CSV table of C-alpha atoms in Angstrom, one decimal:
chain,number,residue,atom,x,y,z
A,651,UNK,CA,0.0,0.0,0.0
A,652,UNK,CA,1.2,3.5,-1.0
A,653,UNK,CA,-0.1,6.4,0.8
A,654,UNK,CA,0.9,10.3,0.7
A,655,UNK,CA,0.6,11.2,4.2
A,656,UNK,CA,1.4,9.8,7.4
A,657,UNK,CA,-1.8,10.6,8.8
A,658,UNK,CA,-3.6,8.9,6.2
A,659,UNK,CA,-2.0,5.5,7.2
A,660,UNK,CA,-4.4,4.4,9.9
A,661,UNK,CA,-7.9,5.4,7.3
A,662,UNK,CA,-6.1,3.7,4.5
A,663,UNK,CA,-5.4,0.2,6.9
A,664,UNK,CA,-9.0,0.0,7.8
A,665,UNK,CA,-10.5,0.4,4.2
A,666,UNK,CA,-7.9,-2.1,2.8
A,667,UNK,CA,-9.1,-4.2,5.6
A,668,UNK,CA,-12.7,-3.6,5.1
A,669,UNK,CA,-12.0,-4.6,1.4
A,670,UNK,CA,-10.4,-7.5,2.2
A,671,UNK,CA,-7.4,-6.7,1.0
A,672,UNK,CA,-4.3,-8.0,3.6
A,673,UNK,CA,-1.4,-5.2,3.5
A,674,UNK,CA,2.0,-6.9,3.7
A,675,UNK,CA,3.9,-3.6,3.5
A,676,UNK,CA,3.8,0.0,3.5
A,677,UNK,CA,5.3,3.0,1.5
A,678,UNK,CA,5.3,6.7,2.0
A,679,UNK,CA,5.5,9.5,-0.1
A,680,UNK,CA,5.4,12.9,1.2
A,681,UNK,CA,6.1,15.3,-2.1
A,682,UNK,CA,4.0,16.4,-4.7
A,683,UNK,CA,2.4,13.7,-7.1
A,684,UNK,CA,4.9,13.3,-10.1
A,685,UNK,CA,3.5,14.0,-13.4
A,686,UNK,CA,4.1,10.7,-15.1
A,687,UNK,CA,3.2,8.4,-12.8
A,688,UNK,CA,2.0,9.9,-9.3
A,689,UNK,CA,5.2,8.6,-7.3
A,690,UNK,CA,8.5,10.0,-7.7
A,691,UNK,CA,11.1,7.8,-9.6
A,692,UNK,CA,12.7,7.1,-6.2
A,693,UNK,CA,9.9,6.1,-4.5
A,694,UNK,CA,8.6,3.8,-7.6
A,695,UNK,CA,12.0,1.7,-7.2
A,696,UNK,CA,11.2,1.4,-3.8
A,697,UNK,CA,7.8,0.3,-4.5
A,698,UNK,CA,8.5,-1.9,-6.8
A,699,UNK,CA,11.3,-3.6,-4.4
A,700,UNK,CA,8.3,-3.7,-1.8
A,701,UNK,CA,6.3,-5.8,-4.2
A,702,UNK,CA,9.2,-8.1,-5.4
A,703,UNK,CA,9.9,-8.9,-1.5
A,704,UNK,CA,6.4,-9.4,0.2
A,705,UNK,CA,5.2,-11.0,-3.3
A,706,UNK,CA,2.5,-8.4,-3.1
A,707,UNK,CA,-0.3,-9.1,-5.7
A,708,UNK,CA,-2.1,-5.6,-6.2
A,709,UNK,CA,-0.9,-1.8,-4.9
A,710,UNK,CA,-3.3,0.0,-3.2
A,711,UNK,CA,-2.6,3.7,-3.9
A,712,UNK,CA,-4.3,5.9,-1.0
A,713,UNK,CA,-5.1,9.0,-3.9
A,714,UNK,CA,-6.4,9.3,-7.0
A,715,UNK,CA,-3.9,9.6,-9.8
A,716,UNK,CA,-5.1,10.8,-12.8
A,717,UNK,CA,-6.0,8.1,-15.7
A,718,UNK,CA,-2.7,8.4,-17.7
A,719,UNK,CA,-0.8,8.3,-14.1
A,720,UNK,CA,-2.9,5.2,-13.0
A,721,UNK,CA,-1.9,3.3,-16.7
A,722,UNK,CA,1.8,4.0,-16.5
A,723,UNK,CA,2.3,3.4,-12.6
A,724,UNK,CA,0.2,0.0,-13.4
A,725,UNK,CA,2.7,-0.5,-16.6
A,726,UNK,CA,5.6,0.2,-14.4
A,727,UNK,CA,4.7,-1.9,-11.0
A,728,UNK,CA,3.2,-5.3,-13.3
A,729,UNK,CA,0.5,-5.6,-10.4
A,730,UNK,CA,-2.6,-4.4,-10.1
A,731,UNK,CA,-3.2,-0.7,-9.1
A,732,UNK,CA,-6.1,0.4,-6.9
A,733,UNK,CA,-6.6,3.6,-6.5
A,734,UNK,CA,-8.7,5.4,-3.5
A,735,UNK,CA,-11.9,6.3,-5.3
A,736,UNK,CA,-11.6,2.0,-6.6
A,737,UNK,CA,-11.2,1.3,-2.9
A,738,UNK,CA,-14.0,2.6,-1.4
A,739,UNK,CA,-16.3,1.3,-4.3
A,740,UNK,CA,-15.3,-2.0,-3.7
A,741,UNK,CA,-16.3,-1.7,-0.1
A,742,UNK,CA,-19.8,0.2,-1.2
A,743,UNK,CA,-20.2,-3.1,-4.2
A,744,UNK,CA,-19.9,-5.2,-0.6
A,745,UNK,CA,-21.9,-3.4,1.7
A,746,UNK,CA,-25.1,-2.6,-1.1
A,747,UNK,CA,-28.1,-4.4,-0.4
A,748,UNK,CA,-31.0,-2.6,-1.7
A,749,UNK,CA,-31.6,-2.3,-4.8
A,750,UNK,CA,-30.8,1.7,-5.1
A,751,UNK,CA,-27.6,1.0,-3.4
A,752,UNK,CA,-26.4,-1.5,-5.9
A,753,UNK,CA,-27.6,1.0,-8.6
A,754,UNK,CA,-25.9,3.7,-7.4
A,755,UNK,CA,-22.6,1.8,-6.5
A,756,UNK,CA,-22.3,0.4,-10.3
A,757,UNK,CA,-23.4,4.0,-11.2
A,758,UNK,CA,-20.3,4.7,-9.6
A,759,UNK,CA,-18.1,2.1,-10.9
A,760,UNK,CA,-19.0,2.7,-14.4
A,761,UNK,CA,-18.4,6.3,-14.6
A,762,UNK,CA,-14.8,5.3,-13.0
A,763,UNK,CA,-14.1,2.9,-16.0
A,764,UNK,CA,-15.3,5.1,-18.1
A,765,UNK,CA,-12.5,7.7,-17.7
A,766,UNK,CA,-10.1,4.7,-17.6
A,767,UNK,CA,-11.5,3.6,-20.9
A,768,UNK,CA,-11.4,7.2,-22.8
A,769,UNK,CA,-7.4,7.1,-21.7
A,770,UNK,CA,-6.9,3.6,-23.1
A,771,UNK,CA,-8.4,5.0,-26.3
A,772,UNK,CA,-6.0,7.8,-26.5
A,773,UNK,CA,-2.7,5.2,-25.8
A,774,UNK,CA,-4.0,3.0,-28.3
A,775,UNK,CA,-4.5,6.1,-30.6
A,776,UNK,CA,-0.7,7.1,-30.0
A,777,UNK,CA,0.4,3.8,-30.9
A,778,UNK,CA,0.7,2.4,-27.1
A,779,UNK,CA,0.1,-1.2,-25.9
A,780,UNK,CA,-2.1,-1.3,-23.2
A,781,UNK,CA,-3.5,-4.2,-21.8
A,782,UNK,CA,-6.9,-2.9,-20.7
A,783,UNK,CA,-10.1,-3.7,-21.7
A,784,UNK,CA,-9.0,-6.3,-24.7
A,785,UNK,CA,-7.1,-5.6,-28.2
A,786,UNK,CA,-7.3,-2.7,-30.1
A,787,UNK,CA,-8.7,0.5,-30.5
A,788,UNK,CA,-12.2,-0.7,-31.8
A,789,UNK,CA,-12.7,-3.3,-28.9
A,790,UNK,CA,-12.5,-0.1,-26.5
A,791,UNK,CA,-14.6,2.0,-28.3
A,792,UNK,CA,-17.4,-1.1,-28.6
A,793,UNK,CA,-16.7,-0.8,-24.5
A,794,UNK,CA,-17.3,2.3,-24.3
A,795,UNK,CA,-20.9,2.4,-25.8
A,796,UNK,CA,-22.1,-0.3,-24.0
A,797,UNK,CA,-20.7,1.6,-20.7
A,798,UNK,CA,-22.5,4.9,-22.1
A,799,UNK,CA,-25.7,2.8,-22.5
A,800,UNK,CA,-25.5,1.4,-19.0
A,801,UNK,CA,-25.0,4.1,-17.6
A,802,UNK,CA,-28.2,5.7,-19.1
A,803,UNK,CA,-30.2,3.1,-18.1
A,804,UNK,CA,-29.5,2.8,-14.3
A,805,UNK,CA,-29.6,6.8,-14.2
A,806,UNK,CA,-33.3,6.1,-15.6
A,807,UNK,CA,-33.9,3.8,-12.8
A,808,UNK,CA,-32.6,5.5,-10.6
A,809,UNK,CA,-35.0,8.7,-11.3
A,810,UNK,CA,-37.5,6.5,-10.9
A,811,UNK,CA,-36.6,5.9,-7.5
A,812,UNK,CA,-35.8,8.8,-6.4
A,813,UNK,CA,-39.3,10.1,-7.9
A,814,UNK,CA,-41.0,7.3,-5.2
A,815,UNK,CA,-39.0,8.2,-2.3
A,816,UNK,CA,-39.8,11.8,-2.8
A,817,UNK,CA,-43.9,10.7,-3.0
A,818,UNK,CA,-43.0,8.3,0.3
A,819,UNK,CA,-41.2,11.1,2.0
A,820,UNK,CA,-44.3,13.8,1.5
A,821,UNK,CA,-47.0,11.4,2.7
A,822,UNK,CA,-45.0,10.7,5.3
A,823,UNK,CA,-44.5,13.9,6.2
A,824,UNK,CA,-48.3,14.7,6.1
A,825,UNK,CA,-49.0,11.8,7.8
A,826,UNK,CA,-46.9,12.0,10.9
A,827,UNK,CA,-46.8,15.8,11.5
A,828,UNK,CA,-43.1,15.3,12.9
A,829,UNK,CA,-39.7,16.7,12.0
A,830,UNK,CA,-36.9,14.8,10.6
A,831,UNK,CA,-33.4,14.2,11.9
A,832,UNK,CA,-30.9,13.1,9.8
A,833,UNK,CA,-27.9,11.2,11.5
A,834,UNK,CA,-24.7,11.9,10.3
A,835,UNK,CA,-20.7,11.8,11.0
A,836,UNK,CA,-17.6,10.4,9.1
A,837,UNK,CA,-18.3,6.8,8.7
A,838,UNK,CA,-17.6,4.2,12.2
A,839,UNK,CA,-18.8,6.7,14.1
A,840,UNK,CA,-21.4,5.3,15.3
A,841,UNK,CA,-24.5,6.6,13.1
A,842,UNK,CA,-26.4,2.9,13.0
A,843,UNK,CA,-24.9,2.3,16.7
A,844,UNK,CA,-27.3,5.2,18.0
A,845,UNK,CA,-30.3,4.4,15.5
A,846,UNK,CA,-30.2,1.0,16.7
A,847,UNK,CA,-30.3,2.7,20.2
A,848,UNK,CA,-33.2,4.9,19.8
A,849,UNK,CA,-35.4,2.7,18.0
A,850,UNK,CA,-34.4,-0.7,19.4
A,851,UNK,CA,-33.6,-1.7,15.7
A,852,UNK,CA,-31.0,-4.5,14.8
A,853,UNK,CA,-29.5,-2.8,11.4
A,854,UNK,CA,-25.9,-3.8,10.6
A,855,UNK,CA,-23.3,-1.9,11.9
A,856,UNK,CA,-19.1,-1.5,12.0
A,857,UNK,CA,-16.6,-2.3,12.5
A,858,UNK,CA,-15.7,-2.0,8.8
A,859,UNK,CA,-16.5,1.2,7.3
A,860,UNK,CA,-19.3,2.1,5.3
A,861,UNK,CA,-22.1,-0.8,6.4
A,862,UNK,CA,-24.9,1.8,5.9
A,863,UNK,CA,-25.6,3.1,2.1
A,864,UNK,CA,-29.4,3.5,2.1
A,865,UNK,CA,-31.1,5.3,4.2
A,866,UNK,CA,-33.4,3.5,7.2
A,867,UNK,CA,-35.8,5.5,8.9
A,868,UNK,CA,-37.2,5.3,12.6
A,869,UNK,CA,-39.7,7.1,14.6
A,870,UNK,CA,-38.7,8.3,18.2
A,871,UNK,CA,-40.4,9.3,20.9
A,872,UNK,CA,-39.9,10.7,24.4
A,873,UNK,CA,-42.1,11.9,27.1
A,874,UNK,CA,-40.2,14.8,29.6
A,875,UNK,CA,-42.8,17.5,30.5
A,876,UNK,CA,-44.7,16.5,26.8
A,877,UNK,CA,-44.2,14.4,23.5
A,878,UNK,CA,-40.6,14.9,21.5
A,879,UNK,CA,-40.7,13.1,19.2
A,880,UNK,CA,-39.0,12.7,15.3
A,881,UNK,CA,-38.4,10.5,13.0
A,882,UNK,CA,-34.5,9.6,12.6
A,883,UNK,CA,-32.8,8.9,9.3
A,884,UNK,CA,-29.6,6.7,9.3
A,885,UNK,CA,-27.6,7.5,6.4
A,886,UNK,CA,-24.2,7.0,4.5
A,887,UNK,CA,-21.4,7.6,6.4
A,888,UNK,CA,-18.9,10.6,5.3
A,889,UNK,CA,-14.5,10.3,4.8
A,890,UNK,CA,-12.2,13.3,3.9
A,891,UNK,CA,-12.7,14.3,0.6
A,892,UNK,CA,-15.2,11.9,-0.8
A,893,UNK,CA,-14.5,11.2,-4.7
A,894,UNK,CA,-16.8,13.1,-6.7
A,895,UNK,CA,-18.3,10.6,-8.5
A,896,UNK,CA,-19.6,9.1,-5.1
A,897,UNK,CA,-21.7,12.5,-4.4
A,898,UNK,CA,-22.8,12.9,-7.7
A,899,UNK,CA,-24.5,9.4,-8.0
A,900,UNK,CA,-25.2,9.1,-4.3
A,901,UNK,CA,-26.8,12.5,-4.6
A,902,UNK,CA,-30.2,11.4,-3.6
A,903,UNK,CA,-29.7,9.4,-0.8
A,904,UNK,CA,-27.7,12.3,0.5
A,905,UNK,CA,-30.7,14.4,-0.3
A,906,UNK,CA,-32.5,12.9,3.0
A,907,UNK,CA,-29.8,15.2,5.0
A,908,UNK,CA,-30.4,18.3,2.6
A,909,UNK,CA,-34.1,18.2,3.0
A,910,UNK,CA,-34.0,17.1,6.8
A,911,UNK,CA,-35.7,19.7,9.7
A,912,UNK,CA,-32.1,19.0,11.3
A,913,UNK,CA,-29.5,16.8,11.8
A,914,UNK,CA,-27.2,15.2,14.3
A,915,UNK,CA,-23.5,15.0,13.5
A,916,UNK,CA,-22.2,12.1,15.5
A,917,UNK,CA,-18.6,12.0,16.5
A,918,UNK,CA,-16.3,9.1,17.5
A,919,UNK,CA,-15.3,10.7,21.0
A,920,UNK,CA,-12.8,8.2,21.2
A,921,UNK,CA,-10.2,9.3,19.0
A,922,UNK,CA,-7.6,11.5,19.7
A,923,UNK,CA,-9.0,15.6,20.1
A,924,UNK,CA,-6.9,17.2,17.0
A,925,UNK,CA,-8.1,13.8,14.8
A,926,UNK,CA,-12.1,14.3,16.1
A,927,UNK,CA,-11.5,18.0,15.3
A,928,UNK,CA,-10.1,16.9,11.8
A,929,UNK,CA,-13.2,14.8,11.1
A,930,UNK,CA,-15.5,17.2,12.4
A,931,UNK,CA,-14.4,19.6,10.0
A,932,UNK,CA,-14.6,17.3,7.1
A,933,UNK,CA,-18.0,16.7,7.8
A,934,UNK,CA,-18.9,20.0,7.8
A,935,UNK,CA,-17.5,20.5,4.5
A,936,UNK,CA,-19.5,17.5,3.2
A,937,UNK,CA,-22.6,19.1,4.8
A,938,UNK,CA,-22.1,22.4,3.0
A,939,UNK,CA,-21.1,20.1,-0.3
A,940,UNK,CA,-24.4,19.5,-0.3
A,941,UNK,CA,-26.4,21.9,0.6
A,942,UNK,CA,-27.3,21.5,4.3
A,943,UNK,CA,-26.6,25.0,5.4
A,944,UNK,CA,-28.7,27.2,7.8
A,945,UNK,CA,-30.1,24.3,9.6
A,946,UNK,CA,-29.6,23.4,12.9
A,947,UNK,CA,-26.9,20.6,13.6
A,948,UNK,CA,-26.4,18.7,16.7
A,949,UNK,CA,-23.1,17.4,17.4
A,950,UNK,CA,-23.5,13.5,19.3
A,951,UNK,CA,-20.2,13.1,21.2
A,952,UNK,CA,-20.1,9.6,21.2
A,953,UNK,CA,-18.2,7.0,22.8
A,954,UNK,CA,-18.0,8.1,26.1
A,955,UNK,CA,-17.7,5.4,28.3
A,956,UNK,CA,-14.7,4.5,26.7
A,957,UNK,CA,-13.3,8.4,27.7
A,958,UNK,CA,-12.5,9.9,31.0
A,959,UNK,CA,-12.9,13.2,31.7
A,960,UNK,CA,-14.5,13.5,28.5
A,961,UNK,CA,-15.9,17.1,29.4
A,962,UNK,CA,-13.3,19.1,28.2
A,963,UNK,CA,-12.8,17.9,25.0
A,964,UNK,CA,-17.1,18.1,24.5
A,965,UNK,CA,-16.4,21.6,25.3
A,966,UNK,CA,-13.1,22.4,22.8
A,967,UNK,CA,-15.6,19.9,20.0
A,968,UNK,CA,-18.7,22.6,20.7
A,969,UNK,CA,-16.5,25.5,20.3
A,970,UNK,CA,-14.9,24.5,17.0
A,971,UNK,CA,-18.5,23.5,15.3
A,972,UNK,CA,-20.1,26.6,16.2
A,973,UNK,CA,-16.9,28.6,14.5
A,974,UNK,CA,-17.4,26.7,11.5
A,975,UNK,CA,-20.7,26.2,11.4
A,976,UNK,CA,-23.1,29.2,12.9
A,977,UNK,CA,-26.5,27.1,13.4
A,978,UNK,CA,-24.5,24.5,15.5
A,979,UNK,CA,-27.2,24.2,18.0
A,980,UNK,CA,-25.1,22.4,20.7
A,981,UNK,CA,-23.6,19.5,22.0
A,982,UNK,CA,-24.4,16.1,23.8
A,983,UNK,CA,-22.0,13.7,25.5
A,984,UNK,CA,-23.6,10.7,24.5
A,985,UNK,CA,-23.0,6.3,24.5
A,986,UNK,CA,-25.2,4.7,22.0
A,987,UNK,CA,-23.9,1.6,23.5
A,988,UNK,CA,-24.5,1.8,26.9
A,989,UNK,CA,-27.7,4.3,26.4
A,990,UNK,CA,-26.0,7.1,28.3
A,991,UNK,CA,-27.8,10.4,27.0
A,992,UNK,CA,-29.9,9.5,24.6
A,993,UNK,CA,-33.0,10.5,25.7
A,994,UNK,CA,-31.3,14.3,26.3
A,995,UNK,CA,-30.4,13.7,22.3
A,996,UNK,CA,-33.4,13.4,21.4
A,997,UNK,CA,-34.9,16.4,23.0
A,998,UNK,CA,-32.3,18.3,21.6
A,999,UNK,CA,-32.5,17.0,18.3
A,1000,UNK,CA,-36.4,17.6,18.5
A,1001,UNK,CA,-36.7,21.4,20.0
A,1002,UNK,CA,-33.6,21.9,17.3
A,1003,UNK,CA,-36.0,20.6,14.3
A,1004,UNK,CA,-38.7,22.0,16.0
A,1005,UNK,CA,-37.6,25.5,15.4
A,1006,UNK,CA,-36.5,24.6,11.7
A,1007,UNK,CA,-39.8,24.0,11.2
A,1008,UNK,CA,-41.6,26.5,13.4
A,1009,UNK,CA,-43.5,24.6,15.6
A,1010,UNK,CA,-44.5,25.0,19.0
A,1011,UNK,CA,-43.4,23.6,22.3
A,1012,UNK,CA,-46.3,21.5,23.7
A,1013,UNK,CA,-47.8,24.2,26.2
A,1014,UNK,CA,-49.2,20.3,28.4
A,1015,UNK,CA,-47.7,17.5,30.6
A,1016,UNK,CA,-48.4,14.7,28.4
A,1017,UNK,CA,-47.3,11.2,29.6
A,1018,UNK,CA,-47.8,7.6,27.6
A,1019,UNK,CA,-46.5,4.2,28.5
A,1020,UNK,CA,-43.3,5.3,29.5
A,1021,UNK,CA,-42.1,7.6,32.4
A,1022,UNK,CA,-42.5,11.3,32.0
């Protein structure tokens, strides 16, 4: 595995893993991608020693070189060459059950290859021999159609879809009269850990990353001086700079955080401060990527029974959202596996979605099954 930054090193183990790929060694390269073929000449001879050593059968590189990097770096090594966007599409192609999810993962996958292919036509073209995608220049092209014409039929299924789950999500919303939360956070948070929580649900969760990539909704309610109650939407887990042709295709499952009354951010409290901090801002970023912005955001600090003295970095986490992110509404220490907080969670997530949306307080004492 070849990755560009130290701090990368511990992401880039636990997608390989999650892949089921089993890293035998590790290389580092710190400079600038080289124009030819990503890696610097001296760090390609070192690769290519790595791989002659530990008999290494594939190269997982932990960026996304560009398609005529990725042909000569594959010419040059003789292995195969993963590349980061490849990665985590092989993990989404394990993890997709429904049938949007497998639609949108070959989506994906296809638009990849597609790039890939488009560069193979260009080598051949030049008089290069590439072998990718079969012989010659017309076998590629023939590839390419049917690619095109794959492509345009899942995005047609795919509208169709999308077209339903809007219809679902407005009857729904007639129906039940109550905000929605979406849950959110870098992926192994613990998203599915704390929708499992609230709605005593058995959904598949971590460790490997990305076990959630459709969304599952679940209606919560608590009684605490009156009825708070939402319905919470598990969705796909985020990771620094997601590839592009993830959020385009994934576009409208991420949509049930766009159109959500407010959302909770959950955070791996965990992890070291500066690395919660890090993720915390990439999920911002991913938030304003698309479009959720102006709504209120609830940060789950999650994790803490395996923190002490967690209160100070709950603090440092709530001052660094609300700098980046104005409508940060506040804060809550939370376990999802022990149960620790969850009940303040939801209130907060409620009277956050409830001034989204306008509504008022319930002015009663209303108790149901439960204790108040």
């Amino acid at each position: 595995m070849a990755c560009k930054k130290r701090a990368d090193f511990q992401e880039a183990l636990a997608l390989c893993e999650t892949a089921g790929y089993e890293v035998v060694a590790t290389v580092n390269f710190c400079k600038k991608p080289h124009p030819a073929t990503y890696i610097t000449p001296g760090k390609l001879e070192e690769l290519k020693a790595t791989i002659k050593e530990g008999g290494a059968e594939a190269v997982i590189v932990y960026g996304n070189p560009k398609p005529s990097q990725f042909y000569r770096l594959k010419k040059e090594l003789g292995v195969e060459v993963v590349d980061r966007t490849s990665l985590i599409l092989k993990i989404f192609e394990l993890h997709a059950g429904s049938k949007e999810a497998k639609l949108q993962t070959e989506l994906a996958r296809l638009k990849y290859e597609l790039t890939l292919a488009r560069e193979y036509v260009r080598r051949v073209k030049m008089g290069e021999q590439v072998d990718f995608l079969g012989p010659g220049e017309y076998a590629a092209k023939y590839v390419i159609k049917a690619i095109k014409r794959r492509i345009k039929k899942i995005e047609e299924e795919l509208e169709k879809i999308r077209t339903m789950r809007e219809q679902q999500k407005l009857r729904r919303v007639k129906r039940l009269r109550v905000p929605e939360v979406a849950v959110t956070g870098y992926t192994c948070a613990g998203k599915t850990a704390l929708v499992n929580a609230l709605g005593k649900l058995n959904l598949k969760e971590g460790p490997e990353m990305f076990t959630t990539l459709a969304p599952k909704h679940v209606r919560v309610s608590v009684y605490e001086n009156g009825l708070y109650e939402a319905i919470f939407i598990d969705t796909v887990g985020f990771i620094e700079g997601i590839p592009p042709q993830i959020l385009e295709v994934f576009h409208a499952t991420l949509a049930e955080i766009t159109y959500s009354d407010a959302a909770v951010l959950v955070l791996d409290g965990s992890e070291e401060l500066s690395r919660a901090l890090d993720k915390l801002e990439s999920s911002l970023a991913t938030l304003a990527e698309i479009g959720f912005i102006g709504k209120p955001l609830v940060i789950a600090f999650n994790k803490i029974d395996l923190v002490d003295d967690y209160e100070e970095k709950v603090l440092e986490v709530d001052d660094w959202a609300r700098s980046l992110y104005p409508w940060t509404w506040g804060t809550v220490p939370i376990s999802a596996k022990k149960g620790t907080n969850l009940r303040r969670l939801v209130i907060e997530s409620v009277l956050a979605a409830r001034g989204a949306r306008n509504i008022k307080e319930p002015e009663t004492n209303v108790c149901g099954k439960g204790a108040c």
